[in-house]
Coordinates of C-alpha atoms and ligand atoms in Angstrom, one line a residue:
X1486 CA 13.4 63.6 -15.0
X1487 CA 11.4 60.6 -16.1
X1488 CA 12.0 62.5 -19.9
X1489 CA 10.8 59.4 -22.1
X1490 CA 7.4 58.7 -19.9
X1491 CA 5.2 61.1 -22.2
X1492 CA 5.5 60.2 -25.1
X1493 CA 4.8 56.6 -23.9
X1494 CA 1.7 57.0 -23.6
X1495 CA -1.3 58.4 -25.6
X1496 CA -1.4 58.0 -29.8
X1497 CA 2.2 58.5 -30.0
X1498 CA 3.6 55.6 -28.7
X1499 CA 2.3 53.9 -31.1
X1500 CA 4.0 55.3 -33.8
X1501 CA 7.2 55.2 -31.6
X1502 CA 9.8 52.7 -34.4
X1503 CA 11.5 51.8 -31.0
X1504 CA 8.6 50.7 -28.5
X1505 CA 10.3 47.2 -28.8
X1506 CA 12.8 48.3 -27.3
X1507 CA 11.9 47.1 -23.7
X1508 CA 8.4 46.7 -23.7
X1509 CA 6.6 44.4 -21.9
X1510 CA 5.4 41.7 -24.5
X1511 CA 2.8 39.1 -22.9
X1512 CA 2.5 36.0 -24.3
X1513 CA -0.5 34.5 -24.7
X1514 CA -1.4 30.9 -25.4
X1515 CA -4.9 31.3 -27.2
X1516 CA -6.5 28.1 -27.0
X1517 CA -5.4 28.9 -23.3
X1518 CA -6.5 31.6 -22.6
X1519 CA -10.3 32.8 -22.7
X1520 CA -12.6 30.3 -24.7
X1521 CA -15.6 33.2 -25.7
X1522 CA -18.0 30.7 -27.6
X1523 CA -17.9 27.4 -24.9
X1524 CA -16.3 24.9 -27.0
X1525 CA -13.6 24.1 -24.3
X1526 CA -10.7 25.5 -26.4
X1527 CA -9.9 29.1 -26.5
X1528 CA -10.6 31.4 -29.1
X1529 CA -9.9 35.1 -30.5
X1530 CA -12.8 37.3 -30.0
X1531 CA -11.5 35.2 -26.5
X1532 CA -9.1 38.0 -26.3
X1533 CA -10.9 40.8 -27.8
X1534 CA -13.1 39.8 -24.7
X1535 CA -10.1 40.5 -22.6
X1536 CA -8.3 43.0 -23.8
X1537 CA -9.6 45.6 -20.9
X1538 CA -7.5 43.2 -18.5
X1539 CA -4.7 42.8 -20.6
X1540 CA -5.0 47.1 -20.4
X1541 CA -5.8 46.8 -16.7
X1542 CA -2.0 44.5 -16.6
X1543 CA -0.3 46.9 -17.9
X1544 CA 1.4 45.5 -21.1
X1545 CA 2.8 47.3 -24.1
X1546 CA 2.3 44.3 -26.6
X1547 CA 0.8 40.7 -27.1
X1548 CA 2.6 37.9 -28.6
X1549 CA 0.1 35.5 -30.4
X1550 CA 1.5 31.5 -30.4
X1551 CA -0.1 29.9 -33.3
X1552 CA -4.1 31.1 -34.2
X1553 CA -3.9 28.8 -38.0
X1554 CA -5.2 26.0 -38.6
X1555 CA -4.3 23.6 -37.3
X1556 CA -4.3 19.9 -36.5
X1557 CA -2.5 20.5 -33.8
X1558 CA -0.2 17.3 -33.2
X1559 CA 2.2 20.4 -31.8
X1560 CA -0.1 23.2 -30.4
X1561 CA -0.5 24.8 -33.4
X1562 CA 3.6 25.1 -34.4
X1563 CA 2.0 22.5 -37.5
X1564 CA 0.9 24.9 -39.9
X1565 CA -2.1 24.1 -42.7
X1566 CA -2.8 27.5 -43.1
X1567 CA -0.4 30.4 -42.5
X1568 CA -2.8 33.5 -43.3
X1569 CA -5.9 32.2 -42.2
X1570 CA -7.9 31.8 -38.7
X1571 CA -8.0 28.1 -37.5
X1572 CA -12.0 28.1 -37.9
X1573 CA -12.1 26.2 -34.4
X1574 CA -10.4 29.2 -33.1
X1575 CA -12.3 32.3 -34.6
X1576 CA -12.7 33.8 -38.8
X1577 CA -10.3 36.4 -39.7
X1578 CA -12.6 39.1 -39.1
X1579 CA -12.4 37.9 -35.8
X1580 CA -8.1 38.7 -35.9
X1581 CA -9.1 42.0 -37.7
X1582 CA -11.9 43.4 -34.7
X1583 CA -8.7 41.6 -31.9
X1584 CA -6.5 44.0 -33.2
X1585 CA -8.5 46.9 -33.9
X1586 CA -9.1 47.2 -30.0
X1587 CA -5.5 46.1 -28.8
X1588 CA -4.6 48.8 -31.2
X1589 CA -7.2 51.2 -29.2
X1590 CA -6.3 50.5 -25.6
X1591 CA -2.1 51.3 -26.8
X1592 CA -1.6 47.1 -26.7
X1593 CA 0.8 45.6 -30.7
X1594 CA 0.1 42.4 -31.8
X1595 CA 2.8 40.0 -32.5
X1596 CA 2.5 36.8 -34.1
X1597 CA 4.4 33.3 -34.7
X1598 CA 5.3 32.7 -38.0
X1599 CA 6.3 29.3 -38.2
X1600 CA 9.0 28.7 -41.1
X1601 CA 11.1 25.4 -40.7
X1602 CA 8.2 23.4 -40.8
X1603 CA 4.4 23.3 -42.1
X1604 CA 1.9 20.5 -40.5
X1605 CA 1.7 17.4 -43.1
X1606 CA -2.5 19.1 -43.3
X1607 CA -0.9 21.8 -45.6
X1608 CA -2.1 21.8 -49.2
X1609 CA 1.5 21.1 -50.5
X1610 CA 2.4 19.1 -48.5
X1611 CA -0.9 17.1 -49.9
X1612 CA 0.6 18.0 -53.4
X1613 CA 4.4 16.2 -52.7
X1614 CA 2.5 13.4 -51.2
X1615 CA 0.1 12.8 -54.5
X1616 CA 3.1 13.7 -57.1
X1617 CA 5.9 11.6 -58.6
X1618 CA 9.3 11.2 -56.7
X1619 CA 12.0 14.8 -58.9
X1620 CA 8.6 16.7 -58.9
X1621 CA 8.5 20.4 -58.3
X1622 CA 6.2 19.8 -55.5
X1623 CA 8.5 16.9 -53.7
X1624 CA 11.0 19.8 -54.0
X1625 CA 9.2 22.1 -51.9
X1626 CA 9.9 20.0 -48.4
X1627 CA 13.1 17.1 -48.5
X1628 CA 12.6 14.3 -49.8
X1629 CA 15.1 12.0 -50.0
X1630 CA 15.2 7.7 -50.9
X1631 CA 16.0 5.6 -47.9
X1632 CA 19.2 3.5 -48.0
X1633 CA 19.4 -0.6 -47.6
X1634 CA 18.3 -2.7 -50.6
X1635 CA 15.1 -1.7 -51.3
X1636 CA 15.2 1.8 -49.4
X1637 CA 14.0 0.3 -46.2
X1638 CA 16.3 2.1 -44.3
X1639 CA 16.2 5.6 -43.1
X1640 CA 18.4 7.9 -44.8
X1641 CA 20.4 9.1 -42.1
X1642 CA 19.8 7.7 -38.6
X1643 CA 19.4 11.3 -37.1
X1644 CA 17.0 11.7 -34.2
X1645 CA 13.6 14.2 -34.3
X1646 CA 13.5 16.8 -31.7
X1647 CA 10.5 14.5 -30.5
X1648 CA 11.8 11.6 -30.6
X1649 CA 12.1 8.7 -32.6
X1650 CA 13.6 9.2 -36.5
X1651 CA 13.7 12.5 -38.4
X1652 CA 12.9 10.5 -41.0
X1653 CA 9.6 9.3 -42.3
X1654 CA 8.8 6.8 -44.9
X1655 CA 5.3 7.6 -47.4
X1656 CA 3.6 5.7 -49.6
X1657 CA 4.1 6.7 -53.3
X1658 CA 0.8 7.4 -55.5
X1659 CA 0.5 4.2 -56.7
X1660 CA 0.4 2.1 -53.4
X1661 CA 4.3 1.6 -53.2
X1662 CA 6.5 2.2 -50.5
X1663 CA 8.2 5.1 -51.2
X1664 CA 10.7 7.9 -50.1
X1665 CA 11.3 9.2 -47.2
X1666 CA 10.7 13.2 -45.9
X1667 CA 12.3 15.0 -43.0
X1668 CA 11.1 16.3 -39.6
X1669 CA 12.5 17.8 -37.2
X1670 CA 9.6 18.3 -35.0
X1671 CA 6.9 15.8 -35.2
X1672 CA 6.2 13.7 -38.2
X1673 CA 3.2 15.4 -39.1
X1674 CA 5.5 18.4 -39.2
X1675 CA 7.7 18.3 -43.0
X1676 CA 10.3 20.2 -43.0
X1677 CA 10.3 23.1 -45.6
X1678 CA 13.2 22.7 -47.9
X1679 CA 14.4 26.7 -48.0
X1680 CA 16.5 26.5 -51.0
X1681 CA 13.4 26.8 -52.9
X1682 CA 13.0 29.9 -54.2
X1683 CA 8.5 29.2 -53.9
X1684 CA 9.1 28.9 -50.1
X1685 CA 10.8 31.9 -49.6
X1686 CA 8.4 34.3 -51.5
X1687 CA 5.3 32.1 -50.0
X1688 CA 6.6 33.6 -46.7
X1689 CA 7.2 36.5 -47.6
X1690 CA 3.6 37.1 -49.3
X1691 CA 2.7 35.7 -45.3
X1692 CA 4.5 38.7 -43.4
X1693 CA 3.3 41.0 -46.1
X1694 CA -0.5 39.7 -45.3
X1695 CA -0.4 39.9 -41.4
X1696 CA 2.5 42.7 -41.7
X1697 CA -0.7 44.1 -43.8
X1698 CA -3.3 43.7 -41.5
X1699 CA -1.7 45.9 -38.5
X1700 CA 0.1 42.6 -37.1
X1701 CA 3.3 44.8 -35.4
X1702 CA 5.9 42.5 -35.0
X1703 CA 6.8 38.7 -35.1
X1704 CA 8.4 35.8 -33.0
X1705 CA 10.2 33.8 -35.4
X1706 CA 10.0 29.8 -34.4
X1707 CA 13.2 27.8 -34.8
X1708 CA 14.5 30.8 -36.5
X1709 CA 18.2 28.8 -36.5
X1710 CA 16.2 26.0 -38.3
X1711 CA 15.5 26.3 -41.6
X1712 CA 19.1 26.6 -44.0
X1713 CA 20.2 22.8 -44.3
X1714 CA 23.3 20.9 -45.6
X1715 CA 21.7 18.1 -47.3
X1716 CA 25.3 17.2 -49.2
X1717 CA 25.4 13.3 -50.0
X1718 CA 26.5 11.7 -47.9
X1719 CA 24.4 12.9 -45.6
X1720 CA 26.6 12.7 -41.6
X1721 CA 25.2 9.8 -39.7
X1722 CA 24.5 10.1 -35.7
X1723 CA 27.6 9.5 -34.6
X1724 CA 29.0 13.0 -36.2
X1725 CA 26.5 15.2 -35.0
X1726 CA 26.8 13.4 -31.7
X1727 CA 30.5 14.8 -32.2
X1728 CA 30.2 18.0 -33.4
X1729 CA 27.6 18.5 -30.6
X1730 CA 29.3 18.1 -27.3
X1731 CA 31.9 19.3 -28.3
X1732 CA 33.1 22.5 -25.8
X1733 CA 32.1 25.2 -28.2
X1734 CA 28.8 23.0 -28.8
X1735 CA 27.9 24.2 -32.2
X1736 CA 30.2 27.6 -32.1
X1737 CA 31.3 27.3 -35.8
X1738 CA 27.7 26.7 -37.8
X1739 CA 29.2 23.6 -39.1
X1740 CA 25.8 21.6 -38.3
X1741 CA 24.3 20.7 -41.2
X1742 CA 20.5 21.7 -39.7
X1743 CA 20.7 23.8 -36.9
X1744 CA 22.1 28.0 -37.3
X1745 CA 23.6 27.5 -40.3
X1746 CA 25.1 31.0 -42.0
X1747 CA 22.7 30.9 -45.0
X1748 CA 19.8 31.2 -42.5
X1749 CA 20.5 35.1 -42.6
X1750 CA 20.0 36.1 -46.0
X1751 CA 16.8 35.2 -45.2
X1752 CA 16.5 37.6 -42.5
X1753 CA 17.9 40.2 -44.9
X1754 CA 14.9 39.7 -47.0
X1755 CA 12.6 39.6 -44.2
X1756 CA 14.6 43.0 -43.0
X1757 CA 14.0 44.9 -45.9
X1758 CA 10.3 43.8 -45.8
X1759 CA 10.2 45.0 -42.2
X1760 CA 11.2 48.1 -42.7
X1761 CA 8.8 49.1 -45.3
X1762 CA 6.2 49.5 -43.1
X1763 CA 6.1 52.7 -41.0
X1764 CA 6.9 52.1 -38.2
X1765 CA 9.3 48.6 -39.4
X1766 CA 7.5 46.0 -38.4
X1767 CA 9.8 44.5 -35.2
X1768 CA 10.8 40.8 -35.0
X1769 CA 12.5 38.2 -31.9
X1770 CA 14.8 34.6 -32.9
X1771 CA 13.5 31.7 -30.9
X1772 CA 17.3 30.8 -31.7
X1773 CA 18.7 28.3 -29.8
X1774 CA 22.5 28.2 -30.3
X1775 CA 25.7 29.0 -29.1
X1776 CA 25.6 32.6 -27.4
X1777 CA 28.7 33.7 -29.0
X1778 CA 26.3 33.6 -32.4
X1779 CA 22.7 34.7 -31.0
X1780 CA 24.1 38.4 -32.2
X1781 CA 23.6 37.6 -36.3
X1782 CA 19.8 36.9 -35.7
X1783 CA 19.3 40.4 -33.3
X1784 CA 21.1 42.3 -36.0
X1785 CA 19.4 45.0 -37.4
X1786 CA 20.0 44.1 -40.9
X1787 CA 18.6 40.4 -39.5
X1788 CA 15.6 40.3 -36.9
X1789 CA 16.4 42.6 -34.8
X1790 CA 15.8 40.9 -31.1
X1791 CA 16.6 37.9 -29.9
X1792 CA 15.3 35.5 -27.0
X1793 CA 18.8 34.8 -24.6
X1794 CA 16.8 32.0 -22.8
X1795 CA 20.1 32.3 -20.0
X1796 CA 18.0 33.6 -17.4
X1797 CA 15.5 31.1 -17.5
X1798 CA 17.3 27.9 -17.5
X1799 CA 19.4 30.2 -14.5
X1800 CA 18.8 28.3 -10.7
X1801 CA 18.0 31.5 -8.2
X1802 CA 20.9 32.4 -7.7
X1803 CA 22.7 36.0 -7.5
X1804 CA 26.0 34.9 -8.8
X1805 CA 24.2 33.3 -11.9
X1806 CA 21.8 36.4 -12.0
X1807 CA 24.1 38.8 -12.3
X1808 CA 26.9 37.4 -14.4
X1809 CA 23.9 36.8 -17.8
X1810 CA 22.4 40.2 -16.9
X1811 CA 25.9 41.6 -17.6
X1812 CA 26.9 39.3 -20.4
X1813 CA 23.2 40.0 -22.0
X1814 CA 23.8 43.4 -22.1
X1815 CA 26.7 43.5 -23.5
X1816 CA 26.4 41.1 -26.1
X1817 CA 23.0 43.4 -26.9
X1818 CA 24.8 46.8 -27.1
X1819 CA 27.3 44.7 -30.0
X1820 CA 24.5 44.1 -31.5
X1821 CA 22.7 46.7 -31.4
X1822 CA 19.7 45.5 -30.4
X1823 CA 18.0 45.4 -26.7
X1824 CA 18.1 42.3 -24.6
X1825 CA 14.5 40.3 -24.4
X1826 CA 14.8 38.3 -21.1
X1827 CA 12.2 35.5 -20.2
X1828 CA 11.4 33.3 -17.2
X1829 CA 8.5 31.0 -19.2
X1830 CA 6.7 30.0 -22.0
X1831 CA 4.8 27.7 -23.5
X1832 CA 7.5 25.5 -23.9
X1833 CA 9.0 24.9 -20.4
X1834 CA 8.2 24.1 -16.7
X1835 CA 6.6 27.6 -15.3
X1836 CA 9.2 29.2 -12.9
X1837 CA 7.3 28.7 -9.8
X1838 CA 7.9 25.6 -9.7
X1839 CA 10.9 25.5 -11.2
X1840 CA 12.1 27.9 -8.2
X1841 CA 10.5 25.6 -6.1
X1842 CA 12.5 22.7 -6.5
X1843 CA 15.3 21.6 -4.6
X1844 CA 18.8 23.1 -6.8
X1845 CA 20.4 20.8 -8.5
X1846 CA 17.5 18.3 -7.7
X1847 CA 15.7 15.7 -9.3
X1848 CA 15.0 17.4 -12.4
X1849 CA 13.7 15.8 -15.1
X1850 CA 13.0 15.1 -19.1
X1851 CA 13.0 17.9 -20.7
X1852 CA 9.3 19.7 -21.7
X1853 CA 11.2 21.5 -24.7
X1854 CA 12.8 20.7 -27.8
X1855 CA 15.6 23.0 -27.0
X1856 CA 17.5 20.6 -24.9
X1857 CA 18.8 18.7 -28.5
X1858 CA 18.7 22.4 -30.1
X1859 CA 21.0 23.2 -28.0
X1860 CA 23.7 20.9 -29.3
X1861 CA 22.0 17.5 -26.8
X1862 CA 23.1 19.5 -23.4
X1863 CA 20.8 19.5 -21.2
X1864 CA 21.6 22.4 -19.7
X1865 CA 24.0 23.5 -17.3
X1866 CA 26.0 21.1 -14.9
X1867 CA 24.5 18.3 -17.6
X1868 CA 21.2 18.7 -15.5
X1869 CA 18.1 18.9 -17.7
X1870 CA 16.7 22.4 -17.3
X1871 CA 12.9 21.7 -18.1
X1872 CA 12.2 20.1 -14.6
X1873 CA 8.6 18.6 -16.4
X1874 CA 7.0 16.6 -14.3
X1875 CA 8.6 16.9 -11.2
X1876 CA 7.7 15.2 -7.6
X1877 CA 5.1 17.0 -6.2
X1878 CA 6.9 16.4 -3.0
X1879 CA 9.8 18.0 -3.2
X1880 CA 8.0 21.1 -4.6
X1881 CA 7.9 24.2 -2.0
X1882 CA 5.1 25.8 -3.3
X1883 CA 4.9 28.5 -1.1
X1884 CA 9.3 29.4 -1.4
X1885 CA 8.8 29.1 -5.3
X1886 CA 5.8 31.8 -5.6
X1887 CA 8.1 33.7 -3.8
X1888 CA 11.1 33.6 -5.6
X1889 CA 9.1 33.6 -8.7
X1890 CA 7.8 36.6 -7.5
X1891 CA 11.7 38.4 -6.8
X1892 CA 12.7 37.6 -9.5
X1893 CA 9.7 38.6 -11.9
X1894 CA 10.7 42.3 -9.9
X1895 CA 14.0 42.1 -10.9
X1896 CA 13.4 41.4 -13.9
X1897 CA 11.1 44.1 -14.6
X1898 CA 13.5 46.6 -14.0
X1899 CA 16.2 45.6 -16.5
X1900 CA 16.8 47.3 -19.5
X1901 CA 15.6 45.5 -22.5
X1902 CA 12.3 43.6 -23.7
X1903 CA 10.4 41.4 -20.7
X1904 CA 8.9 38.4 -22.3
X1905 CA 5.9 37.4 -19.3
X1906 CA 3.2 34.2 -19.7
X1907 CA 0.1 34.1 -19.4
X1908 CA -0.8 32.9 -15.9
X1909 CA 2.5 34.2 -14.5
X1910 CA 1.0 36.9 -13.5
X1911 CA -1.5 34.8 -11.5
X1912 CA 1.7 32.4 -10.4
X1913 CA 0.2 29.3 -11.7
X1914 CA 2.7 26.8 -10.7
X1915 CA 2.9 23.9 -13.5
X1916 CA 0.0 21.6 -13.3
X1917 CA 1.9 18.4 -12.2
X1918 CA -1.5 16.3 -12.2
X1919 CA -2.3 16.1 -15.6
X1920 CA -3.9 12.1 -16.7
X1921 CA -1.6 11.0 -19.2
X1922 CA -5.1 10.0 -21.4
X1923 CA -5.5 13.4 -21.6
X1924 CA -2.0 15.3 -22.3
X1925 CA -1.5 16.7 -25.7
X1926 CA 2.1 17.6 -26.1
X1927 CA 3.9 15.2 -28.8
X1928 CA 6.8 14.8 -26.9
X1929 CA 5.1 13.4 -24.5
X1930 CA 3.9 10.3 -27.1
X1931 CA 7.2 9.7 -28.8
X1932 CA 8.9 9.9 -25.7
X1933 CA 7.0 7.7 -23.2
X1934 CA 8.4 7.2 -19.6
X1935 CA 10.8 9.8 -20.5
X1936 CA 9.5 13.0 -21.8
X1937 CA 6.4 14.2 -19.9
X1938 CA 5.8 17.4 -22.2
X1939 CA 4.3 20.6 -22.1
X1940 CA 0.7 20.1 -21.3
X1941 CA 1.3 21.2 -17.5
X1942 CA 2.3 25.1 -18.8
X1943 CA -0.6 25.4 -21.0
X1944 CA -3.3 24.5 -19.0
X1945 CA -6.9 27.0 -19.4
X1946 CA -6.3 30.2 -16.9
X1947 CA -8.9 30.1 -14.4
X1948 CA -10.5 33.4 -13.9
X1949 CA -13.1 32.4 -11.7
X1950 CA -12.7 30.6 -8.2
X1951 CA -15.7 28.8 -9.5
X1952 CA -18.3 27.6 -12.4
X1953 CA -17.3 26.2 -15.5
X1954 CA -13.2 25.6 -15.9
X1955 CA -13.0 28.8 -13.6
X1956 CA -14.6 31.4 -15.4
X1957 CA -11.9 29.7 -18.5
X1958 CA -16.3 29.7 -21.1
X1959 CA -18.7 28.0 -20.8
X1960 CA -17.7 24.6 -21.4
X1961 CA -15.1 22.7 -20.4
X1962 CA -11.3 23.2 -20.6
X1963 CA -9.7 21.4 -23.2
X1964 CA -6.8 20.8 -20.4
X1965 CA -7.6 19.3 -17.1
X1966 CA -7.7 22.3 -14.7
X1967 CA -6.6 20.9 -10.9
X1968 CA -8.7 22.1 -8.2
X1969 CA -6.0 24.8 -6.9
X1970 CA -6.6 26.8 -9.7
X1971 CA -9.4 28.1 -8.4
X1972 CA -7.4 30.0 -5.0
X1973 CA -4.8 31.5 -8.2
X1974 CA -8.5 32.6 -9.9
X1975 CA -8.3 36.1 -11.5
X1976 CA -11.4 37.2 -9.3
X1977 CA -9.7 36.4 -6.3
X1978 CA -6.6 38.4 -6.7
X1979 CA -8.4 41.6 -8.4
X1980 CA -8.1 43.9 -6.4
X1981 CA -6.3 42.5 -3.3
X1982 CA -3.3 44.2 -1.8
X1983 CA 0.1 41.4 -1.8
X1984 CA -1.8 39.6 -4.9
X1985 CA 0.3 38.8 -7.3
X1986 CA -1.7 39.8 -10.2
X1987 CA -1.6 43.5 -8.2
X1988 CA 1.7 42.8 -8.0
X1989 CA 2.4 42.8 -11.7
X1990 CA 0.2 45.5 -12.4
X1991 CA 2.4 47.7 -10.1
X1992 CA 5.3 47.2 -11.6
X1993 CA 4.4 47.3 -14.7
X1994 CA 2.9 50.4 -14.6
X1995 CA 5.6 52.2 -12.6
X1996 CA 7.8 50.6 -15.1
X1997 CA 5.9 52.3 -17.7
X1998 CA 6.6 55.5 -15.5
X1999 CA 10.1 54.8 -14.4
X2000 CA 11.8 53.8 -17.6
X2001 CA 14.4 56.4 -20.2
X2002 CA 17.3 54.7 -21.4
X2003 CA 19.0 51.2 -21.4
X2004 CA 21.3 52.1 -18.8
X2005 CA 22.4 49.7 -15.5
X2006 CA 24.7 50.3 -13.4
X2007 CA 25.6 47.7 -10.6
X2008 CA 25.9 48.8 -7.1
X2009 CA 28.2 47.4 -5.1
X2010 CA 26.2 45.5 -1.8
X2011 CA 29.6 43.7 0.0
X2012 CA 27.2 40.9 0.7
X2013 CA 26.9 38.1 -2.2
X2014 CA 23.8 36.9 -2.0
X2015 CA 22.4 40.6 -2.8
X2016 CA 22.1 42.1 -6.3
X2017 CA 21.6 46.0 -6.4
X2018 CA 21.6 48.1 -9.7
X2019 CA 20.3 51.4 -10.5
X2020 CA 18.3 52.7 -13.4
X2021 CA 19.0 56.1 -14.5
X2022 CA 16.2 58.7 -12.8
X2023 CA 16.9 57.3 -9.5
X2024 CA 15.3 54.2 -9.7
X2025 CA 17.6 50.6 -7.2
X2026 CA 16.1 47.4 -7.5
X2027 CA 17.6 45.3 -5.1
X2028 CA 17.1 41.3 -4.4
X2029 CA 17.5 39.3 -1.3
X2030 CA 18.9 35.9 -2.6
X2031 CA 19.9 34.7 0.5
X2032 CA 18.4 34.5 3.5
X2033 CA 18.6 36.8 6.5
X2034 CA 16.8 40.3 5.9
X2035 CA 19.1 42.9 4.3
X2036 CA 18.6 47.1 4.8
X2037 CA 17.8 48.9 1.6
X2038 CA 19.2 52.2 0.4
X2039 CA 17.0 54.8 1.6
X2040 CA 14.7 56.3 -1.3
X2041 CA 11.2 55.2 -1.1
X2042 CA 10.0 52.0 -1.5
X2043 CA 8.0 51.9 -4.4
X2044 CA 6.4 48.1 -4.7
X2045 CA 8.6 45.5 -3.1
X2046 CA 7.6 41.5 -4.3
X2047 CA 7.0 40.2 -0.3
X2048 CA 6.6 42.5 2.8
X2049 CA 9.3 44.0 4.0
X2050 CA 10.4 42.7 7.6
X2051 CA 10.6 45.8 9.9
X2052 CA 11.5 47.8 6.9
X2053 CA 14.4 45.4 5.5
X2054 CA 14.1 43.0 2.4
X2055 CA 13.5 39.7 3.7
X2056 CA 15.5 36.1 1.4
X2057 CA 13.4 35.8 -1.4
X2058 CA 12.4 38.8 -2.2
X2059 CA 12.6 42.3 -4.7
X2060 CA 12.5 45.7 -3.9
X2061 CA 12.1 48.8 -6.0
X2062 CA 13.5 51.9 -4.1
X2063 CA 12.9 55.2 -5.7
X2064 CA 15.2 58.4 -5.0
X2065 CA 16.7 61.4 -6.1
X2066 CA 19.5 60.8 -9.1
Ligands
LIG1171 C1 9.3 26.1 -30.8 C2 8.0 25.8 -30.1 C3 7.8 24.5 -30.0 C4 7.7 23.6 -31.0 C5 8.9 23.6 -31.8 C6 8.4 23.6 -33.4 O1 10.2 25.7 -30.2 O2 8.1 27.1 -29.0 O3 5.8 25.3 -28.6 O4 6.8 23.0 -30.4 O5 9.4 25.1 -32.1 O6 7.1 24.2 -34.0

């Protein structure tokens, strides 16, 4: 019955050009995954050491957040050198060793590419600062003269995503106050000038460099950035806001620096390069764009796949989940891509926390750039969707985890790729108790008292219930781990029936056995709080978003996100039922 099972195992699977379409991709935030050398920072050798864990988990690919040399002004998304490994994390040889170990375990590798901006320590930016106005070196970035009599005012009044002006003024080599450069994110992240062919060439070189080293795919950071209209006079904040708050957001591509049509010329070039490889290299766009424009990023002539963050921004609610799933499956089909599904990543509050907070309740201050990127709106209903630092007293820990498990089991049954974030398989929730002095995220520092930042989902993983940094490494942990982490340690959950880790393992194993083509059919339940869909081969998924237990369809319950109640599916629970098709 499950015809694809055979080609999803063994060596064949590694040469399948469509491997990405329904892959379970596990995101590793390398500095917080596992620290092999005991310096308090996770590293590449740490990933290699945990390949058996990853294999046992049952994922198809890992996506590594940036591991490139970086001052960590933005968690590594400030890259000094795109074709190297941060010496704090290892060497290129360590990378090769990790790639070989992952591939030997049947796990593919996706790496993060950050093309919108470099770090201010990149050799090109240093050269730009040391070179005169109008020089070729300055043309690699976006330098402008300031306004005002002596150029003392920024070229425009735009705000950066992390807060504060989007322009910073430099001191010219002769010591005089000089030009301004643009940075959509932190000031340590100067934006590249993508009209400059040298930038385009260099990124092709980078993509080739990693593809040649065996990287299977790329996650493209801020994929809707890069292309910019900076023709004079630059519009002012009020002009941008007028566009941002229009009913359609930026659906027409007219924003000067987000989601402009020209960016797709770059991706068409990248696609040609990806297709030179066998199997072709894959890519997924991080593009916070109006839903009508997402398909362009996901097209086969472009990057091939794009994240949709719709479920991630939704309450735990049957009607809303159903609409999002249905809409995205249609959109994916139209674009020729498969859909993507994600609840947690390194930018947002973990879903075990989000679902434990009162609906529409106190959800403050984003942890993520995205809120501005999508057009200044803060998620549906005008509420912030990022929930960082939500008051601990409002959090129902048990409810949050129960719903997170139910939601994940639903997600893993959907056609398309499932993107999982390290630690969610342990049921980790957001760490809210990080002292200000130990925070690292620039959004915290640039918006004092407003944003709490994204550190709470980036705390090093607990591998053991005791020991230095709960087994993260022989040294400390670069972000403080709370005491409650011990209860969520891998060692506490391995082999324990009903643990979140075992739930993920079971679900991922079954997923790879049950998965066939990308069809989904809704089954009418007559209950607005219960979602039921089936996949070819008799695989049924039922989620109870309501409060009373409900009957399950006939068949074998192969896994459920929580115990059943006399054979019934309790509140906030998902079950997979297999029956003869
Ligand atoms: C993306 C990344 C985020 C980073 C930003 C700037 O949104 O996911 O972590 O801060 O880009 O590179």
